[in-house]
XYZ file of C-alpha atoms in Angstrom:
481
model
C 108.822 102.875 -70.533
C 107.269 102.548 -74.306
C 104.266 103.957 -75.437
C 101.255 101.463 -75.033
C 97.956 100.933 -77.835
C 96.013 102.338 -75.394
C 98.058 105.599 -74.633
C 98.668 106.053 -78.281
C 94.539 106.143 -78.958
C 93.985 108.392 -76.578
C 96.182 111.072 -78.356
C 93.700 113.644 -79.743
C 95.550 112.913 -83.423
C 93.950 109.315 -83.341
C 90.575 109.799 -82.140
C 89.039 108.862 -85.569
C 90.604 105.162 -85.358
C 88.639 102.798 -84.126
C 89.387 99.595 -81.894
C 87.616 96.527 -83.362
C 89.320 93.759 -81.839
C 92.011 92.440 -79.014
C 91.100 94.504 -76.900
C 92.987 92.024 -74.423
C 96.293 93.153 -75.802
C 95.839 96.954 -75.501
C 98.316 97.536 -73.125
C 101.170 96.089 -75.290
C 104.108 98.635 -75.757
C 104.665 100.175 -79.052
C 108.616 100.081 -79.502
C 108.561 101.508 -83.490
C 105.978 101.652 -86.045
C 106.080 100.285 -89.271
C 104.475 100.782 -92.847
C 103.487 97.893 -95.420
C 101.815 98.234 -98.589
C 102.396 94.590 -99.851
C 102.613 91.743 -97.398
C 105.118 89.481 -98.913
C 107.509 88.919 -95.688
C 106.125 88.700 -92.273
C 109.285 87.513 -90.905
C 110.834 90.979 -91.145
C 108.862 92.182 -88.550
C 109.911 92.576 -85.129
C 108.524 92.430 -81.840
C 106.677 95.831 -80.370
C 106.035 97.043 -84.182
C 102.981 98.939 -85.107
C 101.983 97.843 -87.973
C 100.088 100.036 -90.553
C 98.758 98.853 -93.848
C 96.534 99.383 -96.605
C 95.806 95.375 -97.196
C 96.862 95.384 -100.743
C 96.106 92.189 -102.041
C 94.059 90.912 -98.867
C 90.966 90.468 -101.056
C 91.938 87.826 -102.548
C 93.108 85.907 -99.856
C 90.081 85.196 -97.255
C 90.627 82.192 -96.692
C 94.219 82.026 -95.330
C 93.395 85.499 -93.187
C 93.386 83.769 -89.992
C 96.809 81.492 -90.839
C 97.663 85.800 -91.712
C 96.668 87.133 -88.336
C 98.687 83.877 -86.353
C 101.792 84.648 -88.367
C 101.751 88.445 -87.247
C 100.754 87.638 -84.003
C 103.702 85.677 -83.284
C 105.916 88.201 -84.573
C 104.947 89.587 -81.088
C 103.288 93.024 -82.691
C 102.014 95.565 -80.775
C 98.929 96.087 -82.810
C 97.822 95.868 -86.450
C 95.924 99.132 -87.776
C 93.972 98.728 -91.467
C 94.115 101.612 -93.424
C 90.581 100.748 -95.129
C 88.716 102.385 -98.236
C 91.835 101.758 -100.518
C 91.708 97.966 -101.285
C 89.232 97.270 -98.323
C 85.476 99.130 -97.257
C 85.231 96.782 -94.595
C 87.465 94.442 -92.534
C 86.733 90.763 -93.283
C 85.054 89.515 -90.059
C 87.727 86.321 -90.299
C 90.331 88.964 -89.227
C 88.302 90.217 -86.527
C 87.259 87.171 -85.234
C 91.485 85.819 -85.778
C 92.020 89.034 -83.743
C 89.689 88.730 -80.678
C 91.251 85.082 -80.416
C 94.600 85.792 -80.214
C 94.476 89.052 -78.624
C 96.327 90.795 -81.487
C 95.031 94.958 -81.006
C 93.226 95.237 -84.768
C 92.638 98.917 -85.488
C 90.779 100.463 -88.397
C 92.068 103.963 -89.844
C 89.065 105.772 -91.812
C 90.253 107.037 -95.311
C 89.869 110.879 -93.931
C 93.083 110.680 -92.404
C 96.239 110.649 -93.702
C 99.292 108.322 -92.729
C 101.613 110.953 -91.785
C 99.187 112.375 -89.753
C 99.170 108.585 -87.753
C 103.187 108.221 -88.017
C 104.081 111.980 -86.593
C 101.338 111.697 -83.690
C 102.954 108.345 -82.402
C 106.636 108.570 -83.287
C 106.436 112.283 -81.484
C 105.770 109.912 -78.354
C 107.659 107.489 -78.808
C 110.935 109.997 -79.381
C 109.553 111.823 -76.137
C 109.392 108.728 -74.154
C 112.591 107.843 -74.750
C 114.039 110.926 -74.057
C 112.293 110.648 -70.369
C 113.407 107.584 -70.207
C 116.910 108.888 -70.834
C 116.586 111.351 -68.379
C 115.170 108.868 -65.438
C 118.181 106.663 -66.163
C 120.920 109.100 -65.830
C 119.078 110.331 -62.729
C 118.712 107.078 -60.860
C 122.436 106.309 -61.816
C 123.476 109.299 -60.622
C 121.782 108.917 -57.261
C 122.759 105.133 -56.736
C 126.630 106.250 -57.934
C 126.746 109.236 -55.221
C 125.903 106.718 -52.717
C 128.644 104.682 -53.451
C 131.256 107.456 -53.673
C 130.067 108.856 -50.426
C 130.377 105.055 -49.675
C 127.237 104.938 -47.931
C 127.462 100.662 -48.222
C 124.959 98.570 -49.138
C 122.120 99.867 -46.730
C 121.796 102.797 -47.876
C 121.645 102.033 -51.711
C 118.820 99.256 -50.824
C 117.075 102.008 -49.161
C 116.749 104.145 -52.359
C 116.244 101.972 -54.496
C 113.219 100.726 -52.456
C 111.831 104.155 -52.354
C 112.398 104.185 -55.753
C 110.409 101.047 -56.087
C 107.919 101.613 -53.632
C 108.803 98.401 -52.722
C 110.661 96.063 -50.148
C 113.917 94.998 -51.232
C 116.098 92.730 -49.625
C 120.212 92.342 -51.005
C 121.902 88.874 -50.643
C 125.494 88.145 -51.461
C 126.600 85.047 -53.685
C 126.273 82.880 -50.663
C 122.508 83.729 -50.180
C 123.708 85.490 -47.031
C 121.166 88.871 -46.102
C 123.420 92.022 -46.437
C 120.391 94.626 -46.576
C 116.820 95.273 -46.143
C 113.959 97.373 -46.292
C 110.587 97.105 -44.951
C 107.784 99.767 -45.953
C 105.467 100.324 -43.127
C 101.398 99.154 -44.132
C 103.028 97.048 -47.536
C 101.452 93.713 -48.219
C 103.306 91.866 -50.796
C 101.683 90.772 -54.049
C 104.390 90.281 -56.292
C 107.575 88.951 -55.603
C 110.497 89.220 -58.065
C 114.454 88.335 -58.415
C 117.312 90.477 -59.950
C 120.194 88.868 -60.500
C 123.720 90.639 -59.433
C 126.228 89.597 -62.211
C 130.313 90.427 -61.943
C 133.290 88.760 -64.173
C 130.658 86.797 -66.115
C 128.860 85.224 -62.756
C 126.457 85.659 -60.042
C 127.546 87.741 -56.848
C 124.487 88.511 -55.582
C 120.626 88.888 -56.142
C 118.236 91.558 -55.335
C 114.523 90.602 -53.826
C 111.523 92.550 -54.422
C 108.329 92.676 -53.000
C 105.606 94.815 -54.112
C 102.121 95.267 -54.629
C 101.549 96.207 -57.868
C 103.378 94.145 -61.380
C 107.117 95.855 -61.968
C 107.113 98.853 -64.419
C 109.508 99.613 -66.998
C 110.763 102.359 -64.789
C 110.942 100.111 -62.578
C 112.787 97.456 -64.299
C 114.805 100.389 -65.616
C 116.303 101.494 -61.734
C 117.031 97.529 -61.159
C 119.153 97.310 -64.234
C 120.702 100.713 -63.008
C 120.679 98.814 -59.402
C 122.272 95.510 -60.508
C 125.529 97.762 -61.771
C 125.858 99.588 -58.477
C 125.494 96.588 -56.782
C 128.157 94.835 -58.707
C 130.677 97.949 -58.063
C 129.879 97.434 -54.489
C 130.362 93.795 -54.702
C 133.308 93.624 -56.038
C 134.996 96.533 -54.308
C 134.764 94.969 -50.835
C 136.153 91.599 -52.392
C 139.462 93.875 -53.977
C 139.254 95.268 -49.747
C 139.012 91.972 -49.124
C 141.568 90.491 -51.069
C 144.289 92.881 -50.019
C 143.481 92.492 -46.262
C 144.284 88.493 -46.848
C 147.004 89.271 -48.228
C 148.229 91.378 -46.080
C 147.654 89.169 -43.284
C 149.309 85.750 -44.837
C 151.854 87.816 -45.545
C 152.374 88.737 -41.291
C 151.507 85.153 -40.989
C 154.610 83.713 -43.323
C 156.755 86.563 -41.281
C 155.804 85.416 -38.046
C 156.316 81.931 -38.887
C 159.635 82.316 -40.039
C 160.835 84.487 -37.660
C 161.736 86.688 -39.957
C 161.957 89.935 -37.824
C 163.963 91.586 -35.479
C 161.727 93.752 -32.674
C 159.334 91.245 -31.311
C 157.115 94.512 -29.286
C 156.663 95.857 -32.739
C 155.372 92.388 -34.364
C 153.054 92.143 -31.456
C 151.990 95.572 -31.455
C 151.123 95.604 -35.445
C 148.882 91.989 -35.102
C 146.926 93.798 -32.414
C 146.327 96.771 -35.280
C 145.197 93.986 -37.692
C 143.048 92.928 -34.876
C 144.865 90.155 -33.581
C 146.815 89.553 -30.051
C 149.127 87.026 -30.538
C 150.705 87.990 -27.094
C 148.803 85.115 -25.246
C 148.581 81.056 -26.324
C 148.471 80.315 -29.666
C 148.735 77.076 -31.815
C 149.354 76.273 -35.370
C 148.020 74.035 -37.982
C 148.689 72.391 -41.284
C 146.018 70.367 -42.540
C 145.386 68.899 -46.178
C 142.792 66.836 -48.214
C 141.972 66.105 -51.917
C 140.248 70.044 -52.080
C 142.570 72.423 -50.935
C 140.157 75.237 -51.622
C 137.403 74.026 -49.733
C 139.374 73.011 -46.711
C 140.428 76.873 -46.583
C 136.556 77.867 -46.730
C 136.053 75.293 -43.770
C 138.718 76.386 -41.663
C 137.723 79.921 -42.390
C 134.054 78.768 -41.491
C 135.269 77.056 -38.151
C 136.879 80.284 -37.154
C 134.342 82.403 -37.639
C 131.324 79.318 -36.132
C 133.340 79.063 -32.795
C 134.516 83.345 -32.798
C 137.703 82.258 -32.834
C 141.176 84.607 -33.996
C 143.129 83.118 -36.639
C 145.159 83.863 -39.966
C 144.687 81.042 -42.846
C 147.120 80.684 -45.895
C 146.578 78.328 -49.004
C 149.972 76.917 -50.112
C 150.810 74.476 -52.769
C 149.765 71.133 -51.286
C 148.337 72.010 -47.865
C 146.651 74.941 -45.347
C 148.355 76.913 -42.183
C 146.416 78.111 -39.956
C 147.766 80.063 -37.217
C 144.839 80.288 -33.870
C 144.895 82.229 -30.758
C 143.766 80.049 -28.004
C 144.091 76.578 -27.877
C 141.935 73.197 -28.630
C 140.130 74.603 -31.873
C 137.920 72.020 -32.836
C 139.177 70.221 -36.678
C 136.590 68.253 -38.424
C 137.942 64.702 -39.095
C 135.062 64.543 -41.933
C 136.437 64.572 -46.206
C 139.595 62.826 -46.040
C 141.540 65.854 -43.361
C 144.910 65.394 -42.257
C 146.078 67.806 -39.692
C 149.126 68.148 -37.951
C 148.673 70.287 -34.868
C 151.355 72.146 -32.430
C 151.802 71.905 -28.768
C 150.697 75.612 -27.348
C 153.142 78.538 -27.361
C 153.062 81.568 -25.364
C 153.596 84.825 -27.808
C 155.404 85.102 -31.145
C 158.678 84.096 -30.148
C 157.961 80.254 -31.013
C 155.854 80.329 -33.301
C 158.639 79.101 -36.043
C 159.118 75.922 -33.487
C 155.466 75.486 -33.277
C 155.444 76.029 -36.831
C 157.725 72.775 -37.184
C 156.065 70.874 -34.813
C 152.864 71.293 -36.660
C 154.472 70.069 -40.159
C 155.965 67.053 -38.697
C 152.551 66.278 -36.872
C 151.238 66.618 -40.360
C 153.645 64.161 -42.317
C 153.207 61.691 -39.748
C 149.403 61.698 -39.684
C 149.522 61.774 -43.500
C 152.178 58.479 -43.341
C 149.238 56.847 -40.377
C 146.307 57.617 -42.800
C 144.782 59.928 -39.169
C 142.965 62.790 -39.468
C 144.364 64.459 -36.472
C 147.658 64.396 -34.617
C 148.902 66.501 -32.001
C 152.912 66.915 -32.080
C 152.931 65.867 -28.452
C 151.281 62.438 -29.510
C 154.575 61.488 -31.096
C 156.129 60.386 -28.244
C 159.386 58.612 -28.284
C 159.061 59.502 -32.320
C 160.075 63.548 -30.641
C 163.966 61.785 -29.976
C 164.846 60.847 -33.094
C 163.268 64.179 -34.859
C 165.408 66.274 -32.806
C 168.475 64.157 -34.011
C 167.259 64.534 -37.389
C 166.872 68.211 -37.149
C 170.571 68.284 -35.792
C 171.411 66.527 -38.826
C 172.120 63.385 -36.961
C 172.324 60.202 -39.221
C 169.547 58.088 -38.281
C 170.517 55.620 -40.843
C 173.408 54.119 -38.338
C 170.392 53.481 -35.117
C 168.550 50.719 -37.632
C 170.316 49.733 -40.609
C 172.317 46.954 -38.742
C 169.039 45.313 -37.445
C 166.483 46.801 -40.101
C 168.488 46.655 -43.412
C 167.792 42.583 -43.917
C 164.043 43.432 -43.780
C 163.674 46.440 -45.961
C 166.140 44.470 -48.459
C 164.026 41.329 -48.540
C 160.704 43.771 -48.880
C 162.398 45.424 -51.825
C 163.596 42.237 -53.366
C 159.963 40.435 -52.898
C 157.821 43.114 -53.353
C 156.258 41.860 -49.281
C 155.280 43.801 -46.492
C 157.822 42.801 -43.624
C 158.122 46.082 -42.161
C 154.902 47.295 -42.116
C 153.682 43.919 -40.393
C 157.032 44.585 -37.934
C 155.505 48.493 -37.685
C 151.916 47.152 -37.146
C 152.523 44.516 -34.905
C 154.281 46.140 -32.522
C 151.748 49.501 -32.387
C 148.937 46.659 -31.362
C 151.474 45.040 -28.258
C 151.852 42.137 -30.025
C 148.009 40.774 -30.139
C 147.875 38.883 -33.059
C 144.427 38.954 -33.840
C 143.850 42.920 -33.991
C 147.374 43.056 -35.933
C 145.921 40.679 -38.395
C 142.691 42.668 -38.392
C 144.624 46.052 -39.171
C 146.309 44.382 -42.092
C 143.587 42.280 -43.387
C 144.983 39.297 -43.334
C 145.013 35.798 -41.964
C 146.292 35.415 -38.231
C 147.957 32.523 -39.757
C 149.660 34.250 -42.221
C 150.538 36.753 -39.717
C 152.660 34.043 -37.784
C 154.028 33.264 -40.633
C 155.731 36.720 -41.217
C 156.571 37.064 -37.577
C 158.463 33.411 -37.906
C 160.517 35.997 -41.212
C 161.027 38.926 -39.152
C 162.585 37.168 -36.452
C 164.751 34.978 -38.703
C 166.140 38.248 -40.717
C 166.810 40.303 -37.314
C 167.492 37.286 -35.287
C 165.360 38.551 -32.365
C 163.399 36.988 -30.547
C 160.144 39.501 -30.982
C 158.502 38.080 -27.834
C 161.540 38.993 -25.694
C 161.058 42.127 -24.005
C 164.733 43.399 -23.814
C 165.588 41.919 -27.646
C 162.152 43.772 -28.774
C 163.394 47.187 -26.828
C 165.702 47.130 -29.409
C 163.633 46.150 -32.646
C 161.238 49.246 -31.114
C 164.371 51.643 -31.172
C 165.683 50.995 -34.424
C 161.792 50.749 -35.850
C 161.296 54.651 -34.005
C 164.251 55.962 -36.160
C 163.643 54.187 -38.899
C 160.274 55.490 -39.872
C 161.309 59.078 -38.402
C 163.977 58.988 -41.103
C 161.403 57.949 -43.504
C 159.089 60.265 -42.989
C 160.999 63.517 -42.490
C 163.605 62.469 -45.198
C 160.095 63.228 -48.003
């Protein structure tokens, strides 16, 4: 809120200065005025000056005034007043003509007045416009900062700073996701107009206006005021935010681990966090090459299909703990996810847990995006020996060892042809598909395998056992990561 050319020649101090050109740029603010006898160095000026001088010198320059009047002029001045009857009677009509082109505000000051009389009359308004200014600030931030102690939220800000305004104003988050808006009754919109919301050196938000009628410095004034309250409110409900996520991966790595002792009290504190884990309820671990935007898609699919759930970030992978069954997983951006079969309550969720994990390093070691524990089939023996601490090793190193030495020795694929071969029942052309090879090439390793084992791989009760020792083999494999 400065103090514009036009304001300032309307005080009754100025009346004897005449406007004699730019009368386009009348309405520039004055920020500080400024007094030069001898014009050596425009570049020390600075934008919004009021610039008062007596010319010295300008007599003998008339043919560079114009190159004169573009230099000041894109020092961005508010106006240029001529003290004349000292080294000019009359302004050179190259400066008023310079003037009127570039819309520079040319004033002439008659020798009758004096320039203290011109320097007290506008620096008396500029000090008192700052002073209001002052005062609006501390008002507005006072207002706005009330409403966020009282914590009002963001609804109630938007609304005062719209009446503030006299404007629609609409609040989105970082996400461009509406929080707030207002909507004056009878208001068409002329002028729209963006605020940004910064916090921690980015963008958390954005303020809309709509008005009819350009923004004012007061205005621009309540939205920098705005923006800060804003930002406070922002980040606040991301610290609320925060905590409550931490709070509730914190449950979720309790519950998980079964890490409690009165089961009624578990249940009874998830339904305070707004969670009933008392019904069905299956767990996830999923990964891909983006951990953190897996966790904003899970969180996403919760929220798309209003489903319960607690999500938790770790190292290398995400657990997601549902209520309900058969939440849909997106197989899209390289997912793996291991899901578990349902449990009723809290009571097996650490088993469910485990079955999810295993689900996951086997659909990792297949290259699927999705597999259900109960998928692994036969594979669900030989975990439960492993998770006895059974030694799988003894089920398939007597028919197994000759083929993983031979693969180790020449660098070949024996067992995964064996693995691959068998998955497809033995159809050689979709085995030789899945490993892009020849068919006749395939033969040829089958005519290897069954010379190493000494099995006949065609036989159904010598294969039964090739399958066996293969199940525990690649069980042992996997789990042994």
């Amino acid at each position: 809120m400065g103090l514009t050319v036009r304001e300032a020649l309307q005080l009754k101090e100025m009346r004897e200065i005449k406007l004699i050109a730019g009368k386009k740029g009348i309405d520039r603010d004055i920020k500080w005025l400024t007094i030069v006898e001898v014009m050596e160095d425009v570049s020390r000026l600075h934008e919004g000056e009021f610039l008062i001088t007596t010319a010295y010198g300008w007599n003998e320059k008339s043919e560079t005034y114009t190159n004169l009047i573009e230099a000041l002029a894109n020092r961005q001045l508010s106006a240029l007043a001529i003290h004349t009857g000292f080294y000019l009677d009359v302004i050179p009509i190259e400066i008023v003509e310079a003037a009127n082109r570039i819309g520079l505000p040319l004033l002439e000051i008659p020798r009758t007045m004096n320039f203290s009389m011109v320097t007290r009359s506008i620096l008396e308004q500029l000090v008192n416009k700052q002073l209001s200014l002052l005062a609006y600030a501390q008002r507005i931030q006072e207002d706005l900062t009330s409403l966020v102690l009282k914590n009002a939220g963001f609804s109630a800000i938007t609304e005062s700073l719209s009446k503030l305004l006299h404007a629609n104003v609409s609040l989105y988050n970082s996400r461009n996701e509406l929080v707030a808006s207002t909507l004056l009754a009878n208001r068409t919109s002329l002028i729209d107009a963006r605020y940004p919301i910064l916090g921690l050196n980015e963008q958390i938000g954005e303020i809309f206006i709509q008005k009819q009628t350009e923004l004012s410095s007061l205005d621009h004034l309540a939205l920098k005021q705005a923006t800060t309250i804003f930002a406070i409110e922002f980040l606040k409900l991301q610290i609320i935010k925060d905590t409550r996520t931490q709070i509730e991966t914190d449950f979720l790595d309790t519950l998980l681990s079964h890490s409690y002792e009165d089961e009624a009290y578990m249940l009874k504190k998830s339904k305070e966090m707004g969670f009933d884990f008392s019904g069905v309820n299956q767990v996830f671990i999923l990964s891909s090459h983006n951990l953190d935007l897996l966790e904003q898609d899970c969180q996403q699919l919760l929220i798309l299909n209003r489903i319960k759930g607690i999500i938790k970030k770790k190292m290398d992978h995400v657990v997601m703990l549902v209520i309900g069954a058969g939440c849909p997983i997106s197989t899209a951006g390289g997912i793996n996810a291991g899901i578990s079969s349902n449990v009723h309550g809290i009571r097996k969720l650490e088993d469910a847990f485990k079955e999810a994990t295993i689900a996951h390093l086997f659909a990792k070691y297949r290259n699927t995006p999705l597999l259900h524990y109960d998928e692994l089939g036969a594979y669900q023996i030989f975990i439960r020996l492993k998770e006895n601490d059974e030694e799988l090793a003894a089920y398939y190193k007597p028919l197994l060892m000759p083929i993983v030495t031979y693969d180790e020795k020449h660098q070949s694929q024996l067992m995964k042809t064996l693995e691959t071969f068998l998955e497809n029942n033995l159809v050689i052309n979709r085995t030789a598909e899945k490993l892009f090879i020849h068919r006749h090439t395939l033969n040829y390793r089958i005519k290897q395998l069954e010379k190493l084992t000494g099995i006949d791989i065609y036989s159904y009760d010598q294969r039964i056992h090739l399958q066996f020792a293969l199940l525990a083999y690649v069980t042992d494999h996997i789990l042994s990561k």
